[in-house]
PDB file of C-alpha atoms in Angstrom:
ATOM      1  CA  MET A  14     102.504  60.402 108.263  1.00  0.00           C
ATOM      2  CA  VAL A  15      99.043  61.540 109.318  1.00  0.00           C
ATOM      3  CA  ARG A  16     100.374  63.769 112.113  1.00  0.00           C
ATOM      4  CA  ARG A  17     102.920  65.409 109.783  1.00  0.00           C
ATOM      5  CA  ALA A  18     100.253  66.093 107.184  1.00  0.00           C
ATOM      6  CA  ALA A  19      97.920  67.607 109.777  1.00  0.00           C
ATOM      7  CA  ALA A  20     100.652  69.849 111.133  1.00  0.00           C
ATOM      8  CA  ALA A  21     101.515  71.026 107.636  1.00  0.00           C
ATOM      9  CA  LYS A  22      97.968  72.336 107.198  1.00  0.00           C
ATOM     10  CA  GLY A  23      98.320  74.802 110.065  1.00  0.00           C
ATOM     11  CA  PRO A  24      99.031  78.377 108.978  1.00  0.00           C
ATOM     12  CA  ARG A  25     102.459  79.745 109.708  1.00  0.00           C
ATOM     13  CA  VAL A  26     102.605  83.271 111.102  1.00  0.00           C
ATOM     14  CA  THR A  27     105.935  85.037 110.722  1.00  0.00           C
ATOM     15  CA  ALA A  28     106.881  86.932 113.883  1.00  0.00           C
ATOM     16  CA  PRO A  29     108.132  90.529 113.779  1.00  0.00           C
ATOM     17  CA  ARG A  30     111.841  90.823 113.046  1.00  0.00           C
ATOM     18  CA  LEU A  31     112.988  93.185 115.747  1.00  0.00           C
ATOM     19  CA  ALA A  32     116.516  94.510 115.792  1.00  0.00           C
ATOM     20  CA  PRO A  33     117.964  95.196 119.259  1.00  0.00           C
ATOM     21  CA  VAL A  34     118.181  98.914 119.960  1.00  0.00           C
ATOM     22  CA  GLN A  35     121.586  99.740 121.381  1.00  0.00           C
ATOM     23  CA  PRO A  36     122.386 103.453 121.306  1.00  0.00           C
ATOM     24  CA  GLY A  37     126.071 104.154 121.515  1.00  0.00           C
ATOM     25  CA  GLU A  38     127.771 106.319 124.096  1.00  0.00           C
ATOM     26  CA  LEU A  39     125.293 108.994 125.156  1.00  0.00           C
ATOM     27  CA  ARG A  40     125.870 112.449 126.535  1.00  0.00           C
ATOM     28  CA  ASP A  41     123.412 113.835 129.084  1.00  0.00           C
ATOM     29  CA  ASP A  42     121.543 117.044 128.367  1.00  0.00           C
ATOM     30  CA  PRO A  43     119.829 118.097 131.623  1.00  0.00           C
ATOM     31  CA  ALA A  44     118.228 121.231 130.141  1.00  0.00           C
ATOM     32  CA  PRO A  45     117.730 120.640 126.416  1.00  0.00           C
ATOM     33  CA  ASP A  46     116.902 123.500 124.110  1.00  0.00           C
ATOM     34  CA  PHE A  47     114.721 121.623 121.634  1.00  0.00           C
ATOM     35  CA  ARG A  48     114.476 123.256 118.211  1.00  0.00           C
ATOM     36  CA  GLY A  49     112.352 122.244 115.265  1.00  0.00           C
ATOM     37  CA  GLY A  50     114.113 120.855 112.211  1.00  0.00           C
ATOM     38  CA  GLU A  51     117.359 120.201 114.098  1.00  0.00           C
ATOM     39  CA  ARG A  52     119.207 116.880 114.381  1.00  0.00           C
ATOM     40  CA  TYR A  53     120.126 115.356 117.744  1.00  0.00           C
ATOM     41  CA  ASP A  54     122.626 112.494 117.885  1.00  0.00           C
ATOM     42  CA  GLY A  55     123.636 110.411 120.883  1.00  0.00           C
ATOM     43  CA  VAL A  56     121.819 112.418 123.569  1.00  0.00           C
ATOM     44  CA  ARG A  57     120.137 111.228 126.777  1.00  0.00           C
ATOM     45  CA  PHE A  58     117.140 113.336 127.804  1.00  0.00           C
ATOM     46  CA  SER A  59     115.892 112.726 131.364  1.00  0.00           C
ATOM     47  CA  ARG A  60     112.759 114.278 132.901  1.00  0.00           C
ATOM     48  CA  ALA A  61     112.813 117.033 130.312  1.00  0.00           C
ATOM     49  CA  SER A  62     109.816 118.898 128.913  1.00  0.00           C
ATOM     50  CA  ALA A  63     109.106 119.654 125.281  1.00  0.00           C
ATOM     51  CA  ASP A  64     105.486 120.617 125.956  1.00  0.00           C
ATOM     52  CA  GLY A  65     103.888 122.792 123.315  1.00  0.00           C
ATOM     53  CA  LEU A  66     107.018 123.156 121.176  1.00  0.00           C
ATOM     54  CA  GLU A  67     107.122 123.157 117.373  1.00  0.00           C
ATOM     55  CA  LEU A  68     109.462 120.260 116.511  1.00  0.00           C
ATOM     56  CA  SER A  69     108.220 119.307 113.066  1.00  0.00           C
ATOM     57  CA  GLY A  70     110.893 117.612 110.968  1.00  0.00           C
ATOM     58  CA  THR A  71     113.276 117.134 113.894  1.00  0.00           C
ATOM     59  CA  VAL A  72     115.604 114.105 113.712  1.00  0.00           C
ATOM     60  CA  PHE A  73     116.592 112.095 116.789  1.00  0.00           C
ATOM     61  CA  ALA A  74     119.265 109.435 116.174  1.00  0.00           C
ATOM     62  CA  GLU A  75     120.643 107.086 118.842  1.00  0.00           C
ATOM     63  CA  CYS A  76     118.912 109.018 121.614  1.00  0.00           C
ATOM     64  CA  GLU A  77     117.343 107.987 124.892  1.00  0.00           C
ATOM     65  CA  PHE A  78     114.271 109.624 126.423  1.00  0.00           C
ATOM     66  CA  ALA A  79     113.435 108.919 130.082  1.00  0.00           C
ATOM     67  CA  GLY A  80     110.316 110.505 131.545  1.00  0.00           C
ATOM     68  CA  VAL A  81     110.190 113.209 128.862  1.00  0.00           C
ATOM     69  CA  SER A  82     106.922 115.112 128.397  1.00  0.00           C
ATOM     70  CA  PHE A  83     105.698 115.759 124.845  1.00  0.00           C
ATOM     71  CA  ASN A  84     102.263 117.157 125.668  1.00  0.00           C
ATOM     72  CA  GLU A  85     100.871 119.102 122.686  1.00  0.00           C
ATOM     73  CA  THR A  86     104.306 119.083 121.076  1.00  0.00           C
ATOM     74  CA  GLN A  87     104.150 119.291 117.284  1.00  0.00           C
ATOM     75  CA  LEU A  88     106.275 116.403 115.995  1.00  0.00           C
ATOM     76  CA  ARG A  89     104.820 116.156 112.520  1.00  0.00           C
ATOM     77  CA  GLY A  90     107.313 114.530 110.153  1.00  0.00           C
ATOM     78  CA  ALA A  91     109.888 113.934 112.889  1.00  0.00           C
ATOM     79  CA  THR A  92     112.289 110.976 112.728  1.00  0.00           C
ATOM     80  CA  PHE A  93     113.308 108.648 115.560  1.00  0.00           C
ATOM     81  CA  ARG A  94     116.052 106.171 114.659  1.00  0.00           C
ATOM     82  CA  ASP A  95     117.826 103.782 117.051  1.00  0.00           C
ATOM     83  CA  CYS A  96     116.055 105.423 119.992  1.00  0.00           C
ATOM     84  CA  VAL A  97     114.758 104.243 123.371  1.00  0.00           C
ATOM     85  CA  LEU A  98     111.772 106.049 124.906  1.00  0.00           C
ATOM     86  CA  THR A  99     110.782 105.150 128.472  1.00  0.00           C
ATOM     87  CA  GLU A 100     107.739 106.526 130.332  1.00  0.00           C
ATOM     88  CA  VAL A 101     107.163 109.239 127.766  1.00  0.00           C
ATOM     89  CA  TYR A 102     104.151 111.347 128.813  1.00  0.00           C
ATOM     90  CA  ALA A 103     101.712 113.090 126.495  1.00  0.00           C
ATOM     91  CA  PRO A 104      97.970 113.608 127.115  1.00  0.00           C
ATOM     92  CA  VAL A 105      97.943 114.941 123.545  1.00  0.00           C
ATOM     93  CA  PHE A 106     100.630 113.410 121.320  1.00  0.00           C
ATOM     94  CA  THR A 107     100.778 115.020 117.878  1.00  0.00           C
ATOM     95  CA  ALA A 108     103.182 113.083 115.669  1.00  0.00           C
ATOM     96  CA  ALA A 109     101.567 112.487 112.284  1.00  0.00           C
ATOM     97  CA  ARG A 110     103.772 111.303 109.403  1.00  0.00           C
ATOM     98  CA  THR A 111     106.656 110.473 111.699  1.00  0.00           C
ATOM     99  CA  SER A 112     109.299 107.866 110.909  1.00  0.00           C
ATOM    100  CA  LEU A 113     110.280 105.326 113.573  1.00  0.00           C
ATOM    101  CA  HIS A 114     113.068 102.895 112.710  1.00  0.00           C
ATOM    102  CA  ASP A 115     114.604 100.588 115.331  1.00  0.00           C
ATOM    103  CA  VAL A 116     112.758 102.136 118.274  1.00  0.00           C
ATOM    104  CA  GLU A 117     111.817 100.756 121.693  1.00  0.00           C
ATOM    105  CA  ILE A 118     109.033 102.429 123.682  1.00  0.00           C
ATOM    106  CA  GLY A 119     108.557 101.373 127.290  1.00  0.00           C
ATOM    107  CA  ASN A 120     105.498 102.117 129.412  1.00  0.00           C
ATOM    108  CA  PRO A 121     104.182 105.131 127.456  1.00  0.00           C
ATOM    109  CA  ARG A 122     101.419 107.292 128.929  1.00  0.00           C
ATOM    110  CA  TRP A 123      99.616 108.791 125.956  1.00  0.00           C
ATOM    111  CA  GLY A 124      96.106 110.147 125.807  1.00  0.00           C
ATOM    112  CA  SER A 125      95.195 110.995 122.226  1.00  0.00           C
ATOM    113  CA  ALA A 126      98.128 109.874 120.056  1.00  0.00           C
ATOM    114  CA  GLU A 127      97.870 111.107 116.465  1.00  0.00           C
ATOM    115  CA  LEU A 128     100.425 109.061 114.513  1.00  0.00           C
ATOM    116  CA  TYR A 129      98.525 108.635 111.265  1.00  0.00           C
ATOM    117  CA  GLU A 130     100.390 108.161 107.959  1.00  0.00           C
ATOM    118  CA  SER A 131     103.546 107.209 109.858  1.00  0.00           C
ATOM    119  CA  GLY A 132     106.241 104.733 108.884  1.00  0.00           C
ATOM    120  CA  TRP A 133     107.240 102.212 111.558  1.00  0.00           C
ATOM    121  CA  GLN A 134     109.962  99.616 111.039  1.00  0.00           C
ATOM    122  CA  SER A 135     111.321  97.411 113.829  1.00  0.00           C
ATOM    123  CA  VAL A 136     109.351  99.099 116.614  1.00  0.00           C
ATOM    124  CA  ARG A 137     108.539  97.610 120.026  1.00  0.00           C
ATOM    125  CA  ILE A 138     106.089  98.976 122.603  1.00  0.00           C
ATOM    126  CA  ASP A 139     106.088  97.290 126.023  1.00  0.00           C
ATOM    127  CA  GLY A 140     103.492  98.143 128.667  1.00  0.00           C
ATOM    128  CA  GLY A 141     101.765 101.463 129.094  1.00  0.00           C
ATOM    129  CA  LYS A 142      98.277 102.838 128.596  1.00  0.00           C
ATOM    130  CA  LEU A 143      96.930 104.730 125.601  1.00  0.00           C
ATOM    131  CA  ASP A 144      93.453 106.186 125.267  1.00  0.00           C
ATOM    132  CA  TYR A 145      93.508 106.528 121.483  1.00  0.00           C
ATOM    133  CA  LEU A 146      96.227 105.423 119.063  1.00  0.00           C
ATOM    134  CA  ASN A 147      95.635 106.639 115.515  1.00  0.00           C
ATOM    135  CA  LEU A 148      97.792 104.798 112.980  1.00  0.00           C
ATOM    136  CA  ARG A 149      95.404 105.251 110.079  1.00  0.00           C
ATOM    137  CA  GLY A 150      97.150 105.113 106.724  1.00  0.00           C
ATOM    138  CA  SER A 151     100.479 104.115 108.275  1.00  0.00           C
ATOM    139  CA  LYS A 152     102.969 101.532 107.026  1.00  0.00           C
ATOM    140  CA  LEU A 153     103.927  99.143 109.831  1.00  0.00           C
ATOM    141  CA  THR A 154     106.662  96.560 109.321  1.00  0.00           C
ATOM    142  CA  ASP A 155     108.045  94.368 112.120  1.00  0.00           C
ATOM    143  CA  VAL A 156     106.098  95.894 115.004  1.00  0.00           C
ATOM    144  CA  GLN A 157     105.299  94.336 118.379  1.00  0.00           C
ATOM    145  CA  ILE A 158     103.039  95.818 121.059  1.00  0.00           C
ATOM    146  CA  SER A 159     102.988  93.871 124.331  1.00  0.00           C
ATOM    147  CA  ASP A 160     101.140  94.147 127.664  1.00  0.00           C
ATOM    148  CA  CYS A 161      99.563  97.455 126.678  1.00  0.00           C
ATOM    149  CA  ILE A 162      96.081  98.835 127.408  1.00  0.00           C
ATOM    150  CA  ILE A 163      94.606 100.704 124.433  1.00  0.00           C
ATOM    151  CA  ASN A 164      91.047 102.016 124.569  1.00  0.00           C
ATOM    152  CA  GLU A 165      90.854 102.617 120.812  1.00  0.00           C
ATOM    153  CA  LEU A 166      93.306 101.492 118.116  1.00  0.00           C
ATOM    154  CA  ASP A 167      92.699 102.818 114.602  1.00  0.00           C
ATOM    155  CA  LEU A 168      94.508 100.839 111.893  1.00  0.00           C
ATOM    156  CA  GLY A 169      92.219 101.910 109.084  1.00  0.00           C
ATOM    157  CA  SER A 170      93.825 101.921 105.619  1.00  0.00           C
ATOM    158  CA  CYS A 171      97.193 100.915 107.060  1.00  0.00           C
ATOM    159  CA  THR A 172      99.602  98.400 105.551  1.00  0.00           C
ATOM    160  CA  ALA A 173     100.819  96.064 108.285  1.00  0.00           C
ATOM    161  CA  THR A 174     103.387  93.295 107.797  1.00  0.00           C
ATOM    162  CA  ARG A 175     104.693  91.085 110.603  1.00  0.00           C
ATOM    163  CA  VAL A 176     102.830  92.873 113.388  1.00  0.00           C
ATOM    164  CA  ALA A 177     102.045  91.229 116.741  1.00  0.00           C
ATOM    165  CA  LEU A 178      99.797  92.408 119.573  1.00  0.00           C
ATOM    166  CA  LYS A 179     100.692  90.276 122.582  1.00  0.00           C
ATOM    167  CA  ASN A 180      98.747  90.175 125.853  1.00  0.00           C
ATOM    168  CA  CYS A 181      97.178  93.547 125.175  1.00  0.00           C
ATOM    169  CA  THR A 182      93.739  94.786 126.206  1.00  0.00           C
ATOM    170  CA  ILE A 183      91.990  96.754 123.466  1.00  0.00           C
ATOM    171  CA  GLY A 184      88.537  98.286 123.497  1.00  0.00           C
ATOM    172  CA  THR A 185      87.803  99.175 119.878  1.00  0.00           C
ATOM    173  CA  LEU A 186      89.993  97.889 117.041  1.00  0.00           C
ATOM    174  CA  ASP A 187      89.433  99.266 113.529  1.00  0.00           C
ATOM    175  CA  PHE A 188      90.845  97.469 110.476  1.00  0.00           C
ATOM    176  CA  THR A 189      88.698  99.214 107.860  1.00  0.00           C
ATOM    177  CA  GLY A 190      90.536  99.207 104.540  1.00  0.00           C
ATOM    178  CA  ALA A 191      93.700  97.737 106.060  1.00  0.00           C
ATOM    179  CA  ARG A 192      96.073  95.405 104.206  1.00  0.00           C
ATOM    180  CA  LEU A 193      97.442  92.775 106.576  1.00  0.00           C
ATOM    181  CA  LYS A 194     100.116  90.114 106.306  1.00  0.00           C
ATOM    182  CA  ASP A 195     101.285  88.033 109.279  1.00  0.00           C
ATOM    183  CA  PHE A 196      99.284  90.158 111.726  1.00  0.00           C
ATOM    184  CA  ASP A 197      99.194  88.183 114.995  1.00  0.00           C
ATOM    185  CA  LEU A 198      96.362  89.088 117.357  1.00  0.00           C
ATOM    186  CA  ARG A 199      96.477  85.873 119.391  1.00  0.00           C
ATOM    187  CA  GLY A 200      96.358  86.292 123.147  1.00  0.00           C
ATOM    188  CA  THR A 201      95.017  89.858 123.052  1.00  0.00           C
ATOM    189  CA  ASP A 202      91.630  90.788 124.514  1.00  0.00           C
ATOM    190  CA  PHE A 203      89.360  93.097 122.565  1.00  0.00           C
ATOM    191  CA  ARG A 204      85.787  94.297 122.947  1.00  0.00           C
ATOM    192  CA  THR A 205      84.860  94.922 119.340  1.00  0.00           C
ATOM    193  CA  ILE A 206      86.414  94.942 115.864  1.00  0.00           C
ATOM    194  CA  SER A 207      85.316  96.961 112.849  1.00  0.00           C
ATOM    195  CA  GLY A 208      86.439  96.559 109.268  1.00  0.00           C
ATOM    196  CA  LEU A 209      85.523  92.878 109.080  1.00  0.00           C
ATOM    197  CA  GLY A 210      86.029  92.870 105.329  1.00  0.00           C
ATOM    198  CA  SER A 211      89.733  93.602 105.794  1.00  0.00           C
ATOM    199  CA  LEU A 212      90.789  90.746 108.081  1.00  0.00           C
ATOM    200  CA  ALA A 213      92.651  88.622 105.530  1.00  0.00           C
ATOM    201  CA  GLY A 214      96.149  88.042 106.888  1.00  0.00           C
ATOM    202  CA  LEU A 215      95.007  88.179 110.524  1.00  0.00           C
ATOM    203  CA  ALA A 216      95.884  85.329 112.930  1.00  0.00           C
ATOM    204  CA  ILE A 217      93.518  84.729 115.861  1.00  0.00           C
ATOM    205  CA  ASP A 218      93.052  81.993 118.444  1.00  0.00           C
ATOM    206  CA  ASP A 219      90.018  79.778 119.088  1.00  0.00           C
ATOM    207  CA  TYR A 220      88.627  81.998 121.839  1.00  0.00           C
ATOM    208  CA  GLN A 221      88.878  85.108 119.673  1.00  0.00           C
ATOM    209  CA  LEU A 222      87.036  83.252 116.933  1.00  0.00           C
ATOM    210  CA  THR A 223      84.075  82.776 119.258  1.00  0.00           C
ATOM    211  CA  LEU A 224      84.061  86.524 119.912  1.00  0.00           C
ATOM    212  CA  LEU A 225      84.223  87.295 116.204  1.00  0.00           C
ATOM    213  CA  ALA A 226      81.600  84.745 115.133  1.00  0.00           C
ATOM    214  CA  PRO A 227      78.499  86.884 115.817  1.00  0.00           C
ATOM    215  CA  LEU A 228      80.144  89.951 114.258  1.00  0.00           C
ATOM    216  CA  LEU A 229      81.076  87.962 111.154  1.00  0.00           C
ATOM    217  CA  ALA A 230      77.581  86.482 110.938  1.00  0.00           C
ATOM    218  CA  THR A 231      76.038  89.950 110.986  1.00  0.00           C
ATOM    219  CA  HIS A 232      78.589  91.230 108.451  1.00  0.00           C
ATOM    220  CA  LEU A 233      77.805  88.358 106.067  1.00  0.00           C
ATOM    221  CA  GLY A 234      74.042  88.534 106.615  1.00  0.00           C
ATOM    222  CA  ILE A 235      73.908  85.103 108.236  1.00  0.00           C
ATOM    223  CA  VAL A 236      70.895  84.406 110.443  1.00  0.00           C
ATOM    224  CA  VAL A 237      71.694  82.155 113.393  1.00  0.00           C
ATOM    225  CA  ALA A 238      68.422  80.666 114.640  1.00  0.00           C
TER     226      ALA A 238
END
């Protein structure tokens, strides 16, 4: 009886609900002629370059990207649905207000990734290294980022539901003005967190609590003597 009661007191964190991404039969396009505002269905792009192109509003559905370069490509308002992106390269990734639905991203190499005010649903990122990931003002639902190195992650003013960062290494993590529910940070290393007044809905482990304790004390005006 005592053990059951104690277990019941522990908070339950709902994991992201990730749908498997299984594009249908794909046709290869070895030399794609990317055009802004167009729709691409069921295409495999391998080692292609879209560097510097204007692709705002473009829709990619059931597509696969392998080693594609999007450096300084304008993807504002683009849509990726049922897509797999592997080793996508972009020192400057400009994709504000994009929509990602049922998307898997493997080992990305992004420098400055501007994805603010985006909508992500059922999105998985595995591996990779990102210098700066800007998701400010975005709506994130059922998102998992695993084994990724991120120097700076900006989640300011975002709405995040069922989001998990697993075994990641993060330098600066900003939650200022964020609204969180079932946001699982356990097992991820971070150097510093800002936005301490917006951490309701965040799940952390005991070790992370020791890292947060001095920051929380300063935020609350507590003197530890």
